[in-house]
Structures are given as C-alpha cells and as structure tokens.
Amino acid sequence: MLELRLVQGSLLKKVLEAIKDLVTDANFDCSATGFSLQAMDSSHVALVSLLLRSEGFEHYRCDRNISMGMNLNNMAKMLKCAGNDDIITLKADDGSDTVTFMFESPTQDKISDFEMKLMDVDSEHLGIPEAEYHAIVRMPSTEFARICKDLSSIGDTVVISVTKEGVKFSTSGDIGTANVVCRQNTTVDKPEDATIVEMNEPVSLTFALRYFNSFTKGTPLSNTVTISLSSELPVVVEYKIAEMGHLRFYLAPKIEEDDEEK
Amino acid sequence: MLELRLVQGSLLKKVLEAIKDLVTDANFDCSATGFSLQAMDSSHVALVSLLLRSEGFEHYRCDRNISMGMNLNNMAKMLKCAGNDDIITLKADDGSDTVTFMFESPTQDKISDFEMKLMDVDSEHLGIPEAEYHAIVRMPSTEFARICKDLSSIGDTVVISVTKEGVKFSTSGDIGTANVVCRQNTTVDKPEDATIVEMNEPVSLTFALRYFNSFTKGTPLSNTVTISLSSELPVVVEYKIAEMGHLRFYLAPKIEEDDEEK
DNA sequence: TTGTATTGGA
DNA sequence: TCCAATACAA
C-alpha cells in the first residue's frame, strides 16, 4: 500500500513538465526515504535524477519499497488535470498494475481521481558518485535559461568557462559567434538574484546546447540553478525543490577530439 | 573604426523586427551624420528608409564613411539575444569583414558580445526627393495597424481618400466591401491619440494592402504614424524614432488602369 | 491586472 | 507564414 499526499501539488506538475520531454518512460522508486526517479534521456546521453523526500509530503505511507514504471507523457497529461492549488495524492495498492492520482481542490469542492496503467520499464540504476567539483556556479535560473536559449539561436554547442571573475558561455555557428559573461555578483537586493562562483580550479568544458535547453524546463521549480563542473565529469545542473529535494540533470562534456555529429 | 553606443537598445531591436520581413539583405551606412539604411523590399516594390542620427547615440564614433552589408534576419537573431533594457554597442574595425554587437545589462553583470560576418550587398542608393504632399495624416499607429489588418481580411487593395473631414480607407473583395473613416479629431486626452489631417488638395490613391501590413510592423517604434500622400507619388508611411530619427516606408500607388497582378 | 512574449496550430 | 491562445513579466 502506497499513499503519498502532497499539499503543493503544483510541484509534481512542474517536475513532470520539466522531464517529460527528456524521458518518455521511467520508474518512480518509493521507499521510506522518499519518492525518486533516475533515468537516462531517450538518446541515452543525459541523466535525470529526481528526489522528493518523504518529509516533504503531508502524509507519506510506503509499506515496502516499490518501483512503478510510468509513461511520463501520460502521467503529465493526467497531472495537467490538477489545478495548481490542488492537493495531489498518489496511491497504489500492493500488487496492482495501476496508480491513482487524486486531486483535491483547495475548497474540497472538487475531488478527481485519475487511474493510470503502470508499465515495465528497464531500469539501469546507475550509482552516481558524489564528486568534488572544480567549480560551482549558482545563478538565477531564468538568466541561465535565457542564455541557453539565446546561444542556441547561434550555435549547437556551448563552452562554459569558469574563472574567479565569473562564468562565460560561448558558442559559434554559421552566422557568427557569441560570448556571454556573467560576473560574480553578490551585492543584489534579493539573494536569489545573485551570481556566485565557487571555484577551486579554472575549468572550461563543451556541451551540446540542446540538452541544456531541455534542462532549463526545470526553471519553474526554483529561482536559482546550480551548475557544477569538473573536467572529465558530467556537468550537474540542479534545481532545488523547496523543502523536498531536487531535480538534477547530468550531461557528459564533449571531448575536444570528437567530430561534430551531423 | 566604428563604435556606436545606443543606451536604448530596444530601439534597434524594434527596428530590425520591423524591417527584417520586408528586406533580407541591406547595407547599413555610417557617416558622421548617423546610421542609416535604404533598401528595396525583396519584390522590389517598396522602399525602406531608416535614419538614426548620431546625436541620438550616447557615443558615436565613425572615423570614415562605411557601408556594411548585413543579412537582416541574422542581425535580428543576434539582437534578440539583447535584453530590452540592455545598452547595445555596435563595433567594426577598419577593413574588418565582421561587425560586433555588444550588449550590457543595466547592472553591468552580464556582458555579451556577438560577432557577425558582413556581406556584399548590391545597393542602389536612390535619392528620395523631398516632396510637397497633398495630404498628411497623423494617427495612432495601433489604429492604423488595426485598419490595415482588418481590411486585408476583406480585400487586397486599399483606397485611401483624404478630405478635410478625415481619412477614409476602403477595400472590396469577393465577400463584400469595407470603408473605415477616421475623422479629424484633436480633442483627445493624450496628443498621441489624435488624428490630424493636413490637406492642401483632396487625394485618393490605391495601394496593395500586403505591403501596408508589413509597414505596420513598425508600430512598436512609435505611438503615432504619419501617412503622406500625393497623386502620382509614392505614399510615405513614417514612424518617428524618438530623439533619433525615423523609419519610413515608401510604396507607389496602383494606377487605375493597371490589371491586378496575380 | 495589464501588456507582452512565446508557443502551437491553421 | 501568420494568427490565436496561453504563459509570463511588469
């Protein structure tokens, strides 16, 4: 028996909007610790990792560990039927091959339940080692999204270079080249507007922009985004989910010697 | 060496949005006087004329007259990467075949530079004689845009008739006919809401509506539009650019005896 | 709450 | 290619 009651149901809606374009099918893993997901994107290049800790739920009952395979597009379709202020309760009976989403309007005047078939999804649960990163950049999530979108109108790849002074995003394409420099900047009115660079070693890595533009679908989840970089390691783009956990995206850098795939 | 610093960068963004659909490639001409462009539309029927006077720039350095050929779609793409509050600086070194757009965010925390290749563009710099017009109509630019859009759902051509009382826009098509009359009207709260008709002689001219619907892309540049008409002369549709200059569109009237081109 | 920007559809 | 509906920002 599984029953998870999430008062701020919009969080789950946003999470699905953020990952459904990247991952089509995935297993949600429930344990006493929380509700989590780990999946490769459909092209098997990027990794998505979601954690919603049990403490973040108003009610969290998970009798035994369970893994539920879902089609994320279908799940997103159902969650779209929940109001943004609705309380969402996720239920599954032991041994059932379905999951039920219940939506309660704030006034309790409208109660909906949507039942969705579960599916078998191959899961390769990759252990992600905790790593020390050469550089960690925190910046407003909207600004990061804007930069990724702008640069992708010029080129296909982005070079992210971090120095003490700040972080530089560069690209080049047929019509020209572009560089966007964000200076470290902590003297802002609101702390979420700050751009903070923690750097142990300068680092400069190249990535495919199209994945970044998928990652930035996570923007509605948090005002800030954290980008962790080390040479040779996948970059981590993390959106904190208030009081509950995080949504993280991992993407391996392009190696210089790589030819452009076309 | 060329360096033009425009504090209100959104102006340049709007200018490019206004002309990029009409003209694909054009030469920007820089002289001590200002930054200007003159180009025929791709079907060689309408003429676009832009002037941004040097006094309107915060900093204007143009060592020698220079003509820079640009693909306006590519230039618009790059300018879209500037924030609306950004300061835009346009730079070109002597003899260089590229131009650089620099965008500074208001807080100076984000500095971007975009480099674009220049191109050779055939330019036929037509002298546009200053003319006396039979009638000059000034009206709210949004109203003019609305009329052009509305009429183009009925017919392909518009007859603009100016009398002392006001201006009439007429069209007819398969499904019927339409007349929109705007009366001279200066008793309004805001001066930009006025419709003013200066008329020496009544005039009635016919134009292809599709060009007018391109011209009205200039609407964001100014609250008012000025339409200058004389029989036998191209109409001038002018959007003033505050403190800097203007964007003008010229279109020859259809002659009554003309068959419909199709 | 309004106006604007973006996205999806015709 | 253009327009409408929607989502977002001011």
Coordinates of C-alpha atoms (C1' of nucleotides) in Angstrom, one line a residue:
Chain A
M1 CA 0.0 0.0 0.0
L2 CA 1.3 3.3 -1.1
E3 CA -0.2 6.7 -0.3
L4 CA 1.6 10.0 -0.7
R5 CA -0.2 13.2 -0.1
L6 CA 1.5 16.3 -1.5
V7 CA -0.2 19.6 -0.5
Q8 CA 1.7 21.7 -3.0
G9 CA 0.6 19.6 -6.0
S10 CA 1.9 22.1 -8.4
L11 CA 5.4 20.9 -7.6
L12 CA 4.7 17.5 -9.1
K13 CA 3.1 19.1 -12.1
K14 CA 6.2 21.2 -12.7
V15 CA 8.5 18.2 -12.2
L16 CA 6.7 16.3 -14.9
E17 CA 6.7 19.3 -17.3
A18 CA 10.4 19.5 -16.7
I19 CA 11.3 15.9 -17.5
K20 CA 8.7 14.6 -19.9
D21 CA 10.4 15.9 -22.9
L22 CA 13.7 14.3 -22.0
V23 CA 12.5 11.0 -20.7
T24 CA 9.5 9.1 -22.1
D25 CA 9.3 6.1 -19.7
A26 CA 10.8 5.8 -16.3
N27 CA 10.5 4.0 -12.9
F28 CA 9.5 6.0 -9.9
D29 CA 11.0 4.4 -6.8
C30 CA 9.3 4.8 -3.5
S31 CA 10.9 3.9 -0.2
A32 CA 10.6 5.1 3.3
T33 CA 13.1 7.8 2.4
G34 CA 11.2 9.4 -0.4
F35 CA 9.9 9.4 -3.9
S36 CA 12.6 9.3 -6.5
L37 CA 13.4 8.8 -10.2
Q38 CA 16.5 8.2 -12.1
A39 CA 16.5 7.8 -15.9
M40 CA 18.5 8.4 -19.0
D41 CA 17.1 10.6 -21.7
S42 CA 15.8 8.8 -24.8
S43 CA 19.0 9.4 -26.7
H44 CA 20.9 7.9 -23.7
V45 CA 23.1 10.9 -23.2
A46 CA 21.7 12.8 -20.4
L47 CA 20.7 11.6 -16.9
V48 CA 17.8 12.9 -14.9
S49 CA 17.7 12.4 -11.2
L50 CA 14.7 13.5 -9.1
L51 CA 14.3 13.3 -5.3
L52 CA 11.3 14.2 -3.3
R53 CA 12.0 13.4 0.4
S54 CA 9.2 11.8 2.4
E55 CA 9.3 14.7 4.9
G56 CA 8.1 17.0 2.2
F57 CA 4.8 15.2 2.0
E58 CA 1.9 15.9 4.3
H59 CA 1.3 12.2 4.5
Y60 CA 3.7 9.5 3.4
R61 CA 2.9 5.9 3.6
C62 CA 5.1 3.4 1.8
D63 CA 4.9 -0.1 3.3
R64 CA 7.6 -1.6 1.1
N65 CA 10.0 -0.4 -1.5
I66 CA 8.3 -0.3 -4.8
S67 CA 9.2 0.7 -8.3
M68 CA 6.5 1.9 -10.6
G69 CA 7.1 2.2 -14.3
M70 CA 5.2 5.1 -15.9
N71 CA 4.9 6.8 -19.3
L72 CA 5.8 10.3 -18.3
N73 CA 3.8 11.9 -21.1
N74 CA 0.7 10.1 -19.9
M75 CA 1.4 11.0 -16.4
A76 CA 1.9 14.6 -17.3
K77 CA -1.4 14.6 -19.2
M78 CA -3.1 13.5 -16.0
L79 CA -1.4 15.9 -13.8
K80 CA -2.4 18.7 -16.2
C81 CA -5.9 17.9 -15.0
A82 CA -5.0 19.0 -11.5
G83 CA -5.4 22.6 -10.5
N84 CA -2.3 24.5 -9.5
D85 CA -3.6 24.8 -6.0
D86 CA -4.8 21.2 -5.7
I87 CA -3.6 18.7 -3.2
I88 CA -2.3 15.7 -5.1
T89 CA -2.4 12.2 -3.5
L90 CA -0.7 9.3 -5.2
K91 CA -2.0 5.9 -4.4
A92 CA -1.1 2.3 -5.4
D93 CA -2.3 -0.9 -3.9
D94 CA 0.1 -3.8 -3.4
G95 CA 0.4 -5.8 -6.5
S96 CA -1.7 -3.5 -8.5
D97 CA -0.7 -2.6 -12.0
T98 CA -2.2 0.8 -11.8
V99 CA -1.5 4.0 -9.9
T100 CA -4.2 6.5 -8.9
F101 CA -3.7 10.3 -8.8
M102 CA -6.3 12.1 -6.6
F103 CA -6.7 15.8 -6.9
E104 CA -8.5 17.8 -4.2
S105 CA -9.4 21.4 -4.9
P106 CA -8.4 23.8 -2.1
T107 CA -12.1 24.2 -1.1
Q108 CA -12.6 20.4 -1.3
D109 CA -15.5 21.1 -3.6
K110 CA -13.9 19.1 -6.5
I111 CA -12.3 15.8 -6.0
S112 CA -10.9 14.0 -9.0
D113 CA -9.2 10.7 -9.3
F114 CA -7.3 9.5 -12.3
E115 CA -6.1 6.0 -12.7
M116 CA -3.1 5.1 -14.9
K117 CA -1.7 1.8 -16.0
L118 CA 1.8 1.1 -14.9
M119 CA 4.3 -0.4 -17.3
D120 CA 7.5 -2.4 -17.1
V121 CA 10.5 -0.1 -17.7
D122 CA 14.0 -1.4 -18.0
S123 CA 15.9 0.4 -15.3
E124 CA 19.6 0.6 -15.1
H125 CA 20.0 2.3 -11.7
L126 CA 23.3 4.0 -12.0
G127 CA 25.1 4.9 -8.9
I128 CA 26.1 8.5 -9.1
P129 CA 29.2 9.0 -7.1
E130 CA 29.4 12.1 -5.0
A131 CA 32.2 14.1 -6.6
E132 CA 34.3 17.2 -5.8
Y133 CA 33.7 19.8 -8.4
H134 CA 36.3 22.2 -9.7
A135 CA 33.7 24.9 -10.0
I136 CA 30.2 25.5 -8.8
V137 CA 28.1 28.4 -10.2
R138 CA 24.9 29.5 -8.7
M139 CA 22.8 31.9 -10.7
P140 CA 19.2 32.9 -11.3
S141 CA 17.5 30.1 -13.1
T142 CA 15.8 32.5 -15.5
E143 CA 19.1 34.0 -16.5
F144 CA 20.6 30.6 -17.2
A145 CA 17.6 29.7 -19.3
R146 CA 17.8 32.9 -21.3
I147 CA 21.5 32.4 -22.0
C148 CA 20.9 28.8 -23.2
K149 CA 18.1 29.9 -25.4
D150 CA 20.0 32.8 -26.9
L151 CA 23.1 30.9 -27.6
S152 CA 21.2 28.0 -29.2
S153 CA 20.0 30.5 -31.9
I154 CA 23.6 31.0 -32.9
G155 CA 25.3 27.6 -32.4
D156 CA 24.9 24.0 -31.3
T157 CA 27.4 23.7 -28.6
V158 CA 28.3 25.9 -25.6
V159 CA 31.7 26.2 -24.0
I160 CA 31.3 27.0 -20.3
S161 CA 34.4 28.6 -18.8
V162 CA 34.7 29.5 -15.1
T163 CA 37.2 31.8 -13.7
K164 CA 37.3 33.7 -10.4
E165 CA 35.7 36.6 -12.0
G166 CA 32.7 34.8 -13.3
V167 CA 31.4 32.4 -15.8
K168 CA 31.5 32.7 -19.6
F169 CA 29.2 30.9 -22.1
S170 CA 30.4 30.8 -25.7
T171 CA 29.2 29.4 -28.9
S172 CA 29.7 29.8 -32.6
G173 CA 27.8 28.9 -35.7
D174 CA 27.2 29.8 -39.3
I175 CA 26.1 33.3 -38.7
G176 CA 28.8 34.3 -36.2
T177 CA 30.0 33.8 -32.7
A178 CA 28.7 34.8 -29.2
N179 CA 30.1 35.2 -25.8
V180 CA 28.0 35.9 -22.7
V181 CA 29.9 36.8 -19.5
C182 CA 28.2 36.8 -16.1
R183 CA 30.2 38.4 -13.4
Q184 CA 30.2 37.2 -9.9
N185 CA 27.8 39.4 -8.1
T186 CA 26.6 39.1 -4.6
T187 CA 25.5 42.6 -4.0
V188 CA 22.0 42.3 -5.1
D189 CA 18.7 43.2 -3.4
K190 CA 17.4 39.6 -3.4
P191 CA 19.7 36.7 -2.7
E192 CA 18.1 34.7 -5.5
D193 CA 19.4 37.3 -8.0
A194 CA 23.0 36.7 -7.0
T195 CA 25.5 35.0 -9.3
I196 CA 28.0 33.1 -7.1
V197 CA 31.1 31.4 -8.4
E198 CA 32.8 28.9 -6.1
M199 CA 36.0 27.9 -7.9
N200 CA 38.9 25.6 -6.9
E201 CA 40.3 25.3 -10.4
P202 CA 39.5 27.1 -13.6
V203 CA 37.5 24.9 -15.8
S204 CA 36.3 25.1 -19.4
L205 CA 34.0 22.4 -20.9
T206 CA 32.0 22.0 -24.0
F207 CA 28.4 20.7 -24.1
A208 CA 25.6 20.2 -26.6
L209 CA 23.2 23.1 -26.2
R210 CA 20.1 21.2 -27.0
Y211 CA 20.3 19.2 -23.7
F212 CA 20.7 22.4 -21.7
N213 CA 17.6 23.8 -23.3
S214 CA 15.8 20.7 -22.1
F215 CA 17.3 21.0 -18.6
T216 CA 16.0 24.6 -18.3
K217 CA 12.5 23.3 -18.4
G218 CA 13.2 22.9 -14.7
T219 CA 13.3 26.7 -14.3
P220 CA 9.8 26.9 -12.7
L221 CA 10.9 24.7 -9.9
S222 CA 13.4 27.1 -8.4
N223 CA 14.6 30.7 -8.6
T224 CA 18.2 29.6 -8.8
V225 CA 20.1 26.9 -10.6
T226 CA 23.4 25.4 -9.6
I227 CA 25.9 24.3 -12.2
S228 CA 28.7 22.0 -11.0
L229 CA 31.7 21.4 -13.3
S230 CA 34.8 19.3 -13.3
S231 CA 36.9 18.3 -16.2
E232 CA 36.2 14.8 -17.3
L233 CA 33.0 14.7 -15.2
P234 CA 29.4 15.2 -16.3
V235 CA 28.1 18.7 -15.5
V236 CA 25.3 18.8 -13.0
V237 CA 22.5 21.2 -13.5
E238 CA 20.5 21.3 -10.3
Y239 CA 17.1 22.8 -9.4
K240 CA 16.4 22.7 -5.7
I241 CA 12.8 21.8 -4.9
A242 CA 11.9 23.7 -1.7
E243 CA 11.7 21.7 1.4
M244 CA 11.6 18.4 -0.6
G245 CA 14.6 17.7 -2.6
H246 CA 16.0 18.4 -6.1
L247 CA 15.8 17.8 -9.8
R248 CA 19.3 17.2 -11.2
F249 CA 20.4 16.8 -14.8
Y250 CA 23.8 15.3 -15.7
L251 CA 25.5 15.7 -19.1
A252 CA 28.9 14.5 -20.1
P253 CA 31.1 17.1 -21.8
K254 CA 32.0 16.8 -25.4
I255 CA 35.6 15.8 -25.8
E256 CA 37.7 18.1 -28.0
E257 CA 38.7 15.3 -30.4
D258 CA 35.0 14.5 -31.0
D259 CA 33.9 15.1 -34.5
E260 CA 30.7 17.0 -34.8
E261 CA 27.9 14.5 -35.2
K262 CA 25.7 15.6 -38.0
Chain B
M1 CA 37.0 52.3 -36.6
L2 CA 33.3 52.4 -35.8
E3 CA 31.8 52.4 -32.4
L4 CA 28.1 53.3 -31.8
R5 CA 26.7 53.1 -28.3
L6 CA 23.0 53.1 -28.0
V7 CA 21.6 53.3 -24.5
Q8 CA 18.1 52.4 -25.5
G9 CA 19.0 49.2 -27.2
S10 CA 15.4 48.1 -27.6
L11 CA 15.1 50.7 -30.4
L12 CA 17.5 48.8 -32.6
K13 CA 15.7 45.5 -31.8
K14 CA 12.4 47.0 -32.8
V15 CA 13.8 48.5 -36.0
L16 CA 15.0 45.1 -37.1
E17 CA 11.8 43.4 -36.2
A18 CA 10.1 46.0 -38.3
I19 CA 12.2 45.6 -41.5
K20 CA 13.5 42.0 -41.5
D21 CA 10.4 40.6 -43.1
L22 CA 10.5 43.1 -45.9
V23 CA 14.2 43.3 -46.6
T24 CA 16.5 40.3 -46.3
D25 CA 19.9 41.9 -47.0
A26 CA 20.9 45.5 -46.8
N27 CA 23.7 47.9 -46.4
F28 CA 23.9 50.0 -43.2
D29 CA 25.6 53.3 -44.0
C30 CA 27.5 55.0 -41.3
S31 CA 28.7 58.6 -41.5
A32 CA 29.3 61.4 -39.1
T33 CA 25.7 62.3 -39.6
G34 CA 24.3 59.0 -38.4
F35 CA 23.4 55.4 -39.0
S36 CA 21.1 54.8 -41.9
L37 CA 19.7 52.2 -44.3
Q38 CA 17.9 52.4 -47.5
A39 CA 16.7 49.3 -49.3
M40 CA 14.1 48.0 -51.6
D41 CA 12.0 45.1 -50.4
S42 CA 12.7 41.7 -51.9
S43 CA 9.9 42.1 -54.5
H44 CA 11.4 45.4 -55.5
V45 CA 8.2 47.3 -54.9
A46 CA 8.5 49.0 -51.6
L47 CA 11.4 51.1 -50.2
V48 CA 12.6 51.2 -46.6
S49 CA 14.5 54.1 -45.3
L50 CA 15.9 54.2 -41.8
L51 CA 17.8 57.1 -40.1
L52 CA 19.3 57.1 -36.6
R53 CA 21.0 60.4 -36.2
S54 CA 24.4 60.4 -34.4
E55 CA 23.1 62.7 -31.7
G56 CA 20.8 60.0 -30.5
F57 CA 23.7 57.8 -29.6
E58 CA 25.4 58.1 -26.2
H59 CA 28.7 57.6 -28.0
Y60 CA 29.2 57.9 -31.8
R61 CA 32.5 57.3 -33.4
C62 CA 32.7 56.9 -37.1
D63 CA 36.1 57.7 -38.5
R64 CA 35.1 57.4 -42.1
N65 CA 32.0 56.7 -44.1
I66 CA 31.4 53.0 -44.2
S67 CA 28.8 50.8 -45.7
M68 CA 28.2 47.4 -44.0
G69 CA 26.2 44.7 -45.7
M70 CA 24.2 42.6 -43.4
N71 CA 21.7 39.8 -43.5
L72 CA 18.9 41.4 -41.6
N73 CA 17.5 38.1 -40.4
N74 CA 20.8 37.1 -38.9
M75 CA 21.2 40.5 -37.4
A76 CA 17.7 40.3 -35.9
K77 CA 18.6 36.9 -34.4
M78 CA 21.5 38.4 -32.6
L79 CA 19.7 41.4 -31.4
K80 CA 17.0 39.1 -30.0
C81 CA 19.7 38.0 -27.6
A82 CA 19.9 41.5 -26.1
G83 CA 17.7 42.3 -23.2
N84 CA 15.2 45.1 -23.7
D85 CA 17.0 47.2 -21.2
D86 CA 20.4 46.4 -22.5
I87 CA 22.8 49.0 -23.8
I88 CA 23.8 48.0 -27.3
T89 CA 27.2 48.9 -28.8
L90 CA 27.9 48.3 -32.4
K91 CA 31.6 48.0 -33.3
A92 CA 33.6 47.4 -36.5
D93 CA 37.3 47.7 -37.1
D94 CA 38.5 49.3 -40.3
G95 CA 38.8 46.7 -43.1
S96 CA 37.2 44.0 -41.0
D97 CA 34.6 41.8 -42.6
T98 CA 32.7 41.4 -39.3
V99 CA 30.6 43.6 -37.0
T100 CA 30.3 43.1 -33.3
F101 CA 27.2 43.7 -31.2
M102 CA 27.9 44.2 -27.5
F103 CA 25.1 44.0 -25.0
E104 CA 25.5 45.3 -21.5
S105 CA 22.8 44.5 -19.0
P106 CA 21.7 47.6 -16.9
T107 CA 23.5 46.2 -13.9
Q108 CA 26.7 45.5 -15.9
D109 CA 26.7 42.0 -14.5
K110 CA 26.1 40.4 -17.9
I111 CA 28.1 41.4 -20.9
S112 CA 27.6 39.7 -24.2
D113 CA 29.3 40.1 -27.5
F114 CA 28.1 38.7 -30.8
E115 CA 30.2 38.8 -33.9
M116 CA 28.5 38.6 -37.3
K117 CA 30.0 38.3 -40.7
L118 CA 29.4 41.1 -43.1
M119 CA 28.4 40.5 -46.7
D120 CA 28.4 42.3 -50.0
V121 CA 25.0 43.7 -50.8
D122 CA 24.2 45.4 -54.1
S123 CA 23.0 48.8 -53.2
E124 CA 21.2 51.2 -55.5
H125 CA 21.1 54.3 -53.4
L126 CA 18.0 56.0 -54.7
G127 CA 17.8 59.7 -53.9
I128 CA 14.4 60.4 -52.5
P129 CA 13.4 63.9 -53.4
E130 CA 11.8 65.9 -50.7
A131 CA 8.3 66.4 -51.9
E132 CA 5.3 68.5 -51.1
Y133 CA 2.4 66.3 -50.2
H134 CA -1.2 66.9 -51.0
A135 CA -2.2 65.4 -47.7
I136 CA -0.6 64.4 -44.5
V137 CA -2.4 62.2 -42.0
R138 CA -1.2 61.6 -38.5
M139 CA -3.0 59.0 -36.4
P140 CA -2.3 56.5 -33.6
S141 CA 0.0 53.8 -35.1
T142 CA -2.1 51.0 -33.4
E143 CA -5.2 52.2 -35.1
F144 CA -3.6 52.3 -38.5
A145 CA -2.3 48.8 -38.0
R146 CA -5.7 47.6 -36.9
I147 CA -7.3 49.1 -40.0
C148 CA -4.8 47.6 -42.4
K149 CA -5.2 44.1 -40.8
D150 CA -9.0 44.4 -40.8
L151 CA -9.2 45.5 -44.4
S152 CA -6.8 42.8 -45.6
S153 CA -9.3 40.2 -44.5
I154 CA -11.7 41.6 -47.0
G155 CA -9.7 42.7 -50.0
D156 CA -6.2 43.0 -51.5
T157 CA -6.0 46.7 -52.1
V158 CA -6.9 49.8 -50.1
V159 CA -8.1 53.1 -51.4
I160 CA -7.0 55.9 -49.1
S161 CA -9.1 59.1 -49.6
V162 CA -8.3 62.2 -47.7
T163 CA -10.8 65.1 -47.4
K164 CA -10.9 68.0 -44.9
E165 CA -13.1 65.9 -42.7
G166 CA -10.8 63.0 -42.3
V167 CA -9.3 60.0 -44.0
K168 CA -11.2 57.0 -45.5
F169 CA -9.7 53.5 -46.0
S170 CA -11.8 51.4 -48.4
T171 CA -11.5 48.0 -49.8
S172 CA -13.6 45.4 -51.6
G173 CA -13.3 41.7 -52.2
D174 CA -15.3 38.6 -53.0
I175 CA -17.2 38.7 -49.8
G176 CA -18.1 42.4 -49.8
T177 CA -16.7 45.8 -49.3
A178 CA -15.5 47.8 -46.4
N179 CA -14.9 51.5 -45.6
V180 CA -13.2 52.8 -42.5
V181 CA -13.5 56.6 -41.9
C182 CA -11.3 58.3 -39.3
R183 CA -12.4 61.8 -38.6
Q184 CA -10.0 64.5 -37.8
N185 CA -10.0 64.6 -34.1
T186 CA -7.7 66.7 -31.9
T187 CA -9.8 66.9 -28.7
V188 CA -8.3 63.8 -27.0
D189 CA -6.8 63.3 -23.7
K190 CA -3.4 62.3 -25.0
P191 CA -1.9 64.0 -28.0
E192 CA -0.8 60.7 -29.4
D193 CA -4.4 59.6 -29.7
A194 CA -5.2 62.5 -32.1
T195 CA -6.0 62.0 -35.7
I196 CA -4.8 65.0 -37.6
V197 CA -5.3 65.7 -41.3
E198 CA -3.3 68.4 -43.0
M199 CA -4.7 68.7 -46.5
N200 CA -3.9 71.0 -49.4
E201 CA -5.8 69.1 -52.0
P202 CA -8.1 66.1 -51.7
V203 CA -6.4 63.0 -52.7
S204 CA -7.5 59.4 -53.3
L205 CA -4.9 56.6 -54.0
T206 CA -4.9 52.9 -54.2
F207 CA -2.3 50.6 -52.7
A208 CA -1.6 46.9 -52.3
L209 CA -2.6 46.1 -48.7
R210 CA 0.0 43.4 -48.1
Y211 CA 2.8 46.0 -48.1
F212 CA 0.9 48.1 -45.6
N213 CA 0.7 45.1 -43.3
S214 CA 4.5 44.8 -43.5
F215 CA 4.9 48.5 -42.8
T216 CA 2.8 48.3 -39.6
K217 CA 5.5 46.1 -38.1
G218 CA 6.9 49.5 -37.3
T219 CA 4.1 50.1 -34.8
P220 CA 6.2 49.4 -31.7
L221 CA 8.6 52.2 -32.7
S222 CA 6.1 55.0 -32.2
N223 CA 2.6 55.7 -30.9
T224 CA 1.8 57.6 -34.0
V225 CA 2.2 57.1 -37.7
T226 CA 2.3 59.7 -40.4
I227 CA 1.0 59.0 -43.9
S228 CA 1.9 61.4 -46.6
L229 CA 0.1 61.3 -49.9
S230 CA 0.3 62.9 -53.3
S231 CA -1.2 61.8 -56.5
E232 CA 1.5 60.2 -58.7
L233 CA 3.9 60.0 -55.8
P234 CA 4.7 57.0 -53.6
V235 CA 3.0 57.2 -50.2
V236 CA 5.2 57.6 -47.2
V237 CA 4.4 55.8 -44.0
E238 CA 6.6 57.2 -41.3
Y239 CA 7.3 56.0 -37.8
K240 CA 9.3 58.6 -35.8
I241 CA 12.0 57.2 -33.6
A242 CA 12.1 59.3 -30.5
E243 CA 15.1 61.7 -30.4
M244 CA 16.9 59.8 -33.1
G245 CA 15.3 59.8 -36.5
H246 CA 12.7 57.8 -38.3
L247 CA 11.7 54.6 -40.2
R248 CA 10.0 55.4 -43.4
F249 CA 8.3 53.1 -45.9
Y250 CA 7.6 54.2 -49.5
L251 CA 5.1 52.5 -51.8
A252 CA 3.9 53.6 -55.2
P253 CA 0.2 53.8 -55.8
K254 CA -1.5 51.4 -58.1
I255 CA -2.6 53.1 -61.3
E256 CA -6.3 52.7 -62.1
E257 CA -5.6 51.2 -65.5
D258 CA -3.4 48.5 -64.0
D259 CA -4.6 45.0 -64.2
E260 CA -4.4 43.1 -60.9
E261 CA -1.1 41.3 -60.9
K262 CA -1.5 37.7 -59.8
Chain C
dT1 C1' -4.2 43.3 -13.7
dT2 C1' -2.5 44.5 -18.0
dG3 C1' 0.7 44.0 -21.8
dT4 C1' 3.9 41.3 -23.8
dA5 C1' 6.5 37.2 -25.4
dT6 C1' 6.3 32.7 -26.7
dT7 C1' 4.4 28.5 -28.4
dG8 C1' 1.3 25.7 -31.1
dG9 C1' -2.0 25.5 -34.7
dA10 C1' -4.3 26.8 -39.2
Chain D
dT1 C1' 3.6 32.3 -42.9
dC2 C1' 0.5 34.3 -40.0
dC3 C1' -2.6 34.2 -36.1
dA4 C1' -4.6 32.8 -31.7
dA5 C1' -4.2 31.2 -27.2
dT6 C1' -1.6 30.8 -23.5
dA7 C1' 2.2 31.8 -20.1
dC8 C1' 4.9 35.1 -18.2
dA9 C1' 6.7 39.6 -16.7
dA10 C1' 5.8 44.4 -15.3

